[in-house]
Amino acid sequence: MKGLIGPVLLIVIFALSFYYAVKLLTCSLARSPIVICWTLFLALYILNFIISGKVHQYDDMRNILLNLIPFYPFYFFTLNKFVREIDIKFFFFGLVVLFILNFYVADISLSKQLDEEEFANNTSYQLMGLLPFVFIFKKNLTRFVLLSVLAFFALESMKRSVLIVSVLSFFLISYNYYISHQRTSPLKATLYSFMILIVFCVFAVVYYVYWGIGERFEQRLLLMILEGHTSGRDEIASLMINSWLDSNNAIDYILGFGYMSWTEISFNSSHNDIIKVLTETGLVGLISFLSLLSAIINRSRKKFWFSDDHRTAFIMFILVMLVSAITSRWFGSSFFFMNCVLLPFLLAYNSRSRRFNN
């Protein structure tokens, strides 16, 4: 009975999401370039999955749907004022608690399995999706405290992509403070911005000196720098691209090899969404994916935003999106809540607010 609860719940979520997708796409206010590109990319992957004949290998497709499908109901609910900013903040705190619990449970489990003191905790990838939520809070002190808490787990994680986006989040909060205060008090804005970065650097150095980030992780970084390679992902990526280029088949070039085709090419996925999309869906999929990324990046322009805080959160979303798309996974990630909850809330809330304030 317990084994049926998860699949049934997912079916209900997907069914409701498809229903609200239809309702949303008939609403003129919601027909933005992002929604259109999002829908086309989703439809392409669903079609690719169906015609692949690999419906029994549904795990990857489930993750993709979990990231992309609930986007529609949350967009619809925000447009109709069923989802408010306070709801998103409570949702965020709930996610943080769950993340911390999952992190330590995974830590204990991995410690017993591997019998080692230092190891990479993949649960930390969820942290990447939490970072943009921090910027919907208006007070800089609140943001700094929350980012510091998440930075602690980023340092504990020993995951490069998680560390990268954590560092970027502190640069963003510093830059955002400078921009918002430079007109009223340029000197104060400059000093406080540098102070934020200095405190972060001191925190990172103190953590490194007293606790370290793991001897194995340091050795691995030094080895990669000296030998000029990554953890094998560059070889996998090269193998997948060369397989696509050497196919000498127009259909493969245009439509790709099909869903989960990496299993026939390599022992592992490329951990790069661009390469994944290119090999699985060809040039058609790549154009669709890049169009979606371009539409999202273009939306960061100031004229689209009623709330500056929301715009900053959106910029952080873009940074996480780009880093994760290049280094791990974005549209099939474990931090689906960023894509299907925060993103539609930011877009719909500001579309609604701009409409009623013009």
Coordinates of C-alpha atoms in Angstrom, one line a residue:
M1 CA 0.0 0.0 0.0
K2 CA 2.8 2.4 0.9
G3 CA 4.5 1.8 -2.5
L4 CA 1.3 3.0 -4.2
I5 CA 1.0 6.4 -2.4
G6 CA 4.0 8.0 -4.1
P7 CA 3.0 7.1 -7.7
V8 CA -0.7 8.0 -7.1
L9 CA 0.3 11.3 -5.6
L10 CA 2.5 12.1 -8.6
I11 CA -0.3 11.2 -11.0
V12 CA -2.7 13.5 -9.1
I13 CA -0.2 16.4 -9.2
F14 CA 0.5 15.9 -12.9
A15 CA -3.2 15.7 -13.8
L16 CA -4.0 18.9 -11.9
S17 CA -1.0 20.6 -13.4
F18 CA -2.1 19.7 -16.9
Y19 CA -5.6 21.0 -16.1
Y20 CA -4.2 24.4 -14.9
A21 CA -1.8 24.5 -17.8
V22 CA -4.7 24.6 -20.2
K23 CA -6.5 27.2 -18.1
L24 CA -3.3 29.3 -17.9
L25 CA -2.6 29.2 -21.6
T26 CA -6.1 30.5 -22.4
C27 CA -5.4 33.6 -20.2
S28 CA -4.0 36.5 -22.2
L29 CA -2.1 37.9 -19.2
A30 CA -0.1 34.7 -18.9
R31 CA 0.9 34.3 -22.5
S32 CA 4.4 35.6 -22.1
P33 CA 7.5 34.5 -24.0
I34 CA 8.7 32.4 -21.0
V35 CA 5.3 30.6 -20.7
I36 CA 5.3 29.9 -24.4
C37 CA 8.9 28.6 -24.6
W38 CA 8.4 26.6 -21.3
T39 CA 5.3 24.9 -22.9
L40 CA 7.0 24.2 -26.2
F41 CA 10.1 22.7 -24.5
L42 CA 7.9 20.6 -22.1
A43 CA 5.8 19.3 -25.0
L44 CA 8.9 18.4 -27.0
Y45 CA 10.3 16.3 -24.1
I46 CA 6.9 14.6 -23.5
L47 CA 6.7 13.7 -27.2
N48 CA 10.4 12.6 -27.2
F49 CA 9.6 10.3 -24.2
I50 CA 6.5 8.8 -25.8
I51 CA 8.1 7.9 -29.2
S52 CA 11.3 6.6 -27.6
G53 CA 9.8 3.3 -26.6
K54 CA 11.5 3.6 -23.2
V55 CA 8.5 4.3 -21.1
H56 CA 9.8 1.8 -18.5
Q57 CA 12.8 4.1 -17.9
Y58 CA 10.5 6.9 -16.5
D59 CA 12.7 8.1 -13.6
D60 CA 14.4 10.9 -15.6
M61 CA 11.1 11.9 -17.2
R62 CA 9.4 12.0 -13.8
N63 CA 12.1 14.4 -12.6
I64 CA 11.6 16.6 -15.7
L65 CA 7.9 16.7 -15.2
L66 CA 8.3 17.5 -11.5
N67 CA 10.4 20.5 -12.4
L68 CA 8.3 21.8 -15.3
I69 CA 4.6 20.8 -14.9
P70 CA 3.7 22.4 -11.5
F71 CA 4.8 25.7 -12.9
Y72 CA 1.4 26.2 -14.4
P73 CA -0.9 25.9 -11.3
F74 CA 1.5 28.1 -9.2
Y75 CA 1.4 30.7 -11.9
F76 CA -2.3 30.5 -12.1
F77 CA -2.8 30.6 -8.3
T78 CA -0.5 33.6 -8.0
L79 CA -2.3 35.5 -10.7
N80 CA -5.5 34.9 -8.9
K81 CA -4.0 35.9 -5.5
F82 CA -4.3 32.4 -4.0
V83 CA -0.5 32.4 -3.4
R84 CA 1.0 35.4 -1.6
E85 CA 4.5 36.4 -0.7
I86 CA 4.1 35.4 2.9
D87 CA 3.1 31.9 1.7
I88 CA 6.3 31.6 -0.3
K89 CA 8.3 32.7 2.8
F90 CA 6.7 30.1 5.0
F91 CA 7.3 27.5 2.3
F92 CA 10.9 28.5 2.2
F93 CA 11.4 28.0 5.9
G94 CA 9.8 24.6 5.7
L95 CA 12.2 23.7 2.9
V96 CA 15.2 24.8 4.9
V97 CA 14.2 22.6 7.8
L98 CA 13.6 19.6 5.5
F99 CA 16.9 20.3 3.8
I100 CA 18.9 20.4 7.0
L101 CA 17.2 17.2 8.2
N102 CA 17.9 15.4 4.9
F103 CA 21.5 16.7 4.8
Y104 CA 22.4 15.2 8.2
V105 CA 20.4 12.0 7.6
A106 CA 22.3 11.5 4.3
D107 CA 25.6 12.5 6.1
I108 CA 25.1 9.8 8.7
S109 CA 24.1 7.2 6.1
L110 CA 27.0 7.9 3.8
S111 CA 29.4 7.9 6.8
K112 CA 28.3 4.4 7.7
Q113 CA 28.3 3.1 4.1
L114 CA 31.7 4.5 3.1
D115 CA 33.4 4.4 6.4
E116 CA 35.2 7.6 5.6
E117 CA 35.3 11.0 7.3
E118 CA 35.1 13.1 4.1
F119 CA 32.7 12.6 1.3
A120 CA 30.5 14.6 -1.1
N121 CA 26.9 14.9 0.0
N122 CA 24.6 15.0 -3.0
T123 CA 21.7 16.3 -0.9
S124 CA 23.5 19.7 -1.0
Y125 CA 22.3 20.2 -4.6
Q126 CA 18.9 21.1 -3.1
L127 CA 20.7 24.1 -1.5
M128 CA 21.1 25.7 -4.9
G129 CA 17.4 26.0 -5.3
L130 CA 17.0 27.6 -1.8
L131 CA 19.3 30.5 -2.5
P132 CA 17.0 32.6 -4.8
F133 CA 14.2 32.4 -2.1
V134 CA 16.5 34.4 0.3
F135 CA 16.2 37.5 -1.8
I136 CA 12.4 37.9 -1.5
F137 CA 13.1 39.0 2.1
K138 CA 13.4 42.8 2.2
K139 CA 15.9 43.3 5.1
N140 CA 19.5 42.9 4.2
L141 CA 20.4 41.5 7.6
T142 CA 17.8 38.7 7.2
R143 CA 19.3 37.9 3.8
F144 CA 22.8 37.9 5.1
V145 CA 21.9 35.6 8.0
L146 CA 20.1 33.2 5.8
L147 CA 22.9 33.1 3.2
S148 CA 25.4 32.5 5.9
V149 CA 23.5 29.5 7.2
L150 CA 23.2 28.1 3.7
A151 CA 26.9 28.9 3.0
F152 CA 27.8 26.7 6.0
F153 CA 26.2 23.7 4.3
A154 CA 27.7 24.7 1.0
L155 CA 31.2 24.4 2.5
E156 CA 30.2 21.1 4.2
S157 CA 28.9 19.7 0.9
M158 CA 32.2 19.6 -1.0
K159 CA 30.3 20.2 -4.2
R160 CA 31.9 22.7 -6.6
S161 CA 28.7 23.9 -8.2
V162 CA 27.1 24.5 -4.8
L163 CA 30.1 26.5 -3.6
I164 CA 30.1 28.6 -6.8
V165 CA 26.4 29.7 -6.5
S166 CA 26.9 30.3 -2.8
V167 CA 29.8 32.7 -3.5
L168 CA 27.7 34.4 -6.3
S169 CA 24.9 34.9 -3.8
F170 CA 27.1 37.0 -1.6
F171 CA 28.4 39.0 -4.5
L172 CA 24.8 39.6 -5.5
I173 CA 23.6 40.8 -2.1
S174 CA 26.6 43.1 -1.9
Y175 CA 26.0 44.5 -5.4
N176 CA 22.2 44.8 -4.7
Y177 CA 22.9 46.8 -1.5
Y178 CA 25.2 49.2 -3.3
I179 CA 22.7 49.8 -6.2
S180 CA 19.8 50.4 -3.8
H181 CA 21.7 52.9 -1.6
Q182 CA 24.2 54.6 -3.9
R183 CA 21.9 57.6 -4.7
T184 CA 21.1 58.5 -1.1
S185 CA 24.5 57.7 0.5
P186 CA 27.2 56.6 -2.0
L187 CA 29.9 56.3 0.7
K188 CA 27.8 54.3 3.0
A189 CA 26.7 52.0 0.1
T190 CA 30.3 51.4 -0.9
L191 CA 31.4 50.7 2.7
Y192 CA 28.5 48.3 3.6
S193 CA 28.9 46.5 0.3
F194 CA 32.6 45.8 0.9
M195 CA 31.8 44.9 4.5
I196 CA 29.4 42.2 3.4
L197 CA 32.1 40.7 1.2
I198 CA 34.7 41.0 3.9
V199 CA 32.6 39.3 6.5
F200 CA 31.8 36.5 4.1
C201 CA 35.5 36.0 3.3
V202 CA 36.5 36.0 7.0
F203 CA 33.7 33.4 7.6
A204 CA 35.0 31.2 4.8
V205 CA 38.7 31.5 5.9
V206 CA 37.9 30.8 9.6
Y207 CA 35.8 27.8 8.6
Y208 CA 38.6 26.5 6.3
V209 CA 41.3 27.0 8.9
Y210 CA 39.5 25.5 11.9
W211 CA 37.4 22.9 10.2
G212 CA 38.6 22.6 6.7
I213 CA 36.6 21.5 3.6
G214 CA 38.0 18.0 3.6
E215 CA 41.5 16.7 2.8
R216 CA 40.3 14.5 0.0
F217 CA 38.4 17.4 -1.6
E218 CA 41.5 19.7 -1.5
Q219 CA 43.6 16.9 -3.0
R220 CA 41.1 16.4 -5.7
L221 CA 41.0 20.1 -6.6
L222 CA 44.8 20.3 -6.7
L223 CA 44.9 17.2 -8.9
M224 CA 42.4 18.7 -11.3
I225 CA 44.2 22.0 -11.5
L226 CA 47.6 20.3 -12.2
E227 CA 46.3 17.8 -14.7
G228 CA 43.7 20.1 -16.3
H229 CA 40.7 17.9 -16.2
T230 CA 37.4 17.5 -14.3
S231 CA 35.9 14.5 -12.6
G232 CA 35.5 12.6 -15.9
R233 CA 32.5 14.6 -17.1
D234 CA 34.5 16.4 -19.8
E235 CA 35.3 13.0 -21.4
I236 CA 31.6 12.0 -21.2
A237 CA 30.5 15.3 -22.7
S238 CA 33.1 14.9 -25.5
L239 CA 32.0 11.4 -26.2
M240 CA 28.3 12.4 -26.5
I241 CA 29.0 15.3 -28.7
N242 CA 31.2 13.3 -31.0
S243 CA 28.6 10.5 -31.2
W244 CA 26.1 13.1 -32.4
L245 CA 28.5 14.7 -34.8
D246 CA 29.6 11.4 -36.3
S247 CA 26.1 10.0 -36.7
N248 CA 26.0 11.2 -40.4
N249 CA 22.2 11.1 -40.2
A250 CA 20.1 14.2 -40.9
I251 CA 17.3 12.9 -38.6
D252 CA 19.8 12.5 -35.7
Y253 CA 21.1 16.0 -36.3
I254 CA 17.6 17.5 -36.3
L255 CA 15.8 15.3 -33.7
G256 CA 18.6 13.7 -31.8
F257 CA 19.0 10.1 -30.6
G258 CA 15.9 10.1 -28.4
Y259 CA 15.1 10.0 -24.7
M260 CA 17.8 8.6 -22.4
S261 CA 20.1 8.0 -25.4
W262 CA 23.1 8.6 -23.2
T263 CA 22.7 5.0 -21.8
E264 CA 23.7 3.7 -25.2
I265 CA 26.6 6.0 -25.6
S266 CA 28.3 6.4 -22.2
F267 CA 28.4 4.8 -18.7
N268 CA 27.0 8.0 -17.2
S269 CA 25.1 11.2 -18.2
S270 CA 27.1 14.3 -19.1
H271 CA 25.7 16.4 -16.2
N272 CA 25.3 19.2 -18.7
D273 CA 21.8 20.1 -19.9
I274 CA 22.9 21.6 -23.2
I275 CA 24.6 18.4 -24.2
K276 CA 21.8 16.3 -22.9
V277 CA 19.2 18.2 -24.9
L278 CA 21.4 18.2 -28.0
T279 CA 21.9 14.5 -28.0
E280 CA 18.4 13.5 -27.0
T281 CA 16.4 16.0 -29.0
G282 CA 18.8 17.3 -31.7
L283 CA 18.9 20.9 -33.0
V284 CA 15.2 21.2 -32.6
G285 CA 15.5 20.6 -28.9
L286 CA 18.6 22.7 -28.5
I287 CA 16.9 25.7 -30.2
S288 CA 13.9 25.3 -28.0
F289 CA 16.0 25.0 -24.8
L290 CA 18.2 28.0 -25.7
S291 CA 15.0 30.0 -26.5
L292 CA 13.7 29.2 -23.1
L293 CA 16.9 30.3 -21.4
S294 CA 17.0 33.5 -23.5
A295 CA 13.4 34.3 -22.6
I296 CA 14.2 33.9 -18.9
I297 CA 17.3 36.0 -19.1
N298 CA 15.6 38.7 -21.1
R299 CA 12.9 39.0 -18.4
S300 CA 15.5 40.2 -15.9
R301 CA 15.3 43.7 -17.4
K302 CA 14.1 46.3 -14.9
K303 CA 11.0 47.4 -16.9
F304 CA 9.4 44.0 -16.3
W305 CA 9.5 44.2 -12.5
F306 CA 7.3 46.0 -10.0
S307 CA 9.3 44.7 -7.0
D308 CA 13.1 45.3 -6.9
D309 CA 13.5 42.5 -4.3
H310 CA 11.7 40.1 -6.6
R311 CA 14.0 41.1 -9.5
T312 CA 17.0 40.4 -7.4
A313 CA 15.6 36.9 -6.5
F314 CA 15.0 36.4 -10.2
I315 CA 18.6 37.3 -11.0
M316 CA 19.8 34.8 -8.4
F317 CA 17.4 32.3 -10.0
I318 CA 19.2 32.9 -13.4
L319 CA 22.6 32.4 -11.9
V320 CA 21.6 29.1 -10.3
M321 CA 19.9 28.1 -13.5
L322 CA 23.0 28.7 -15.7
V323 CA 25.5 27.1 -13.2
S324 CA 23.3 24.0 -12.7
A325 CA 22.6 23.7 -16.4
I326 CA 26.3 23.6 -17.2
T327 CA 27.6 21.6 -14.2
S328 CA 24.8 19.3 -13.2
R329 CA 21.1 19.4 -14.0
W330 CA 18.6 22.3 -14.1
F331 CA 15.3 21.2 -15.7
G332 CA 15.6 17.7 -14.1
S333 CA 17.1 18.8 -10.8
S334 CA 16.4 17.8 -7.2
F335 CA 15.6 21.4 -6.4
F336 CA 12.4 21.4 -8.5
F337 CA 10.7 23.8 -6.0
M338 CA 12.8 26.7 -7.4
N339 CA 11.5 26.0 -10.9
C340 CA 7.9 25.1 -10.2
V341 CA 7.1 27.3 -7.2
L342 CA 9.4 30.4 -6.9
L343 CA 9.8 31.1 -10.6
P344 CA 6.0 31.2 -11.5
F345 CA 5.3 33.2 -8.3
L346 CA 7.9 35.9 -9.3
L347 CA 6.6 36.1 -12.8
A348 CA 2.9 36.1 -12.1
Y349 CA 3.1 38.4 -9.1
N350 CA 5.0 41.1 -11.0
S351 CA 2.9 40.7 -14.1
R352 CA -0.2 41.2 -12.0
S353 CA 1.2 44.1 -10.1
R354 CA 2.5 45.9 -13.2
R355 CA -0.9 45.5 -14.8
F356 CA -2.8 47.1 -11.9
N357 CA -0.3 49.9 -11.3
N358 CA -0.1 51.1 -14.9

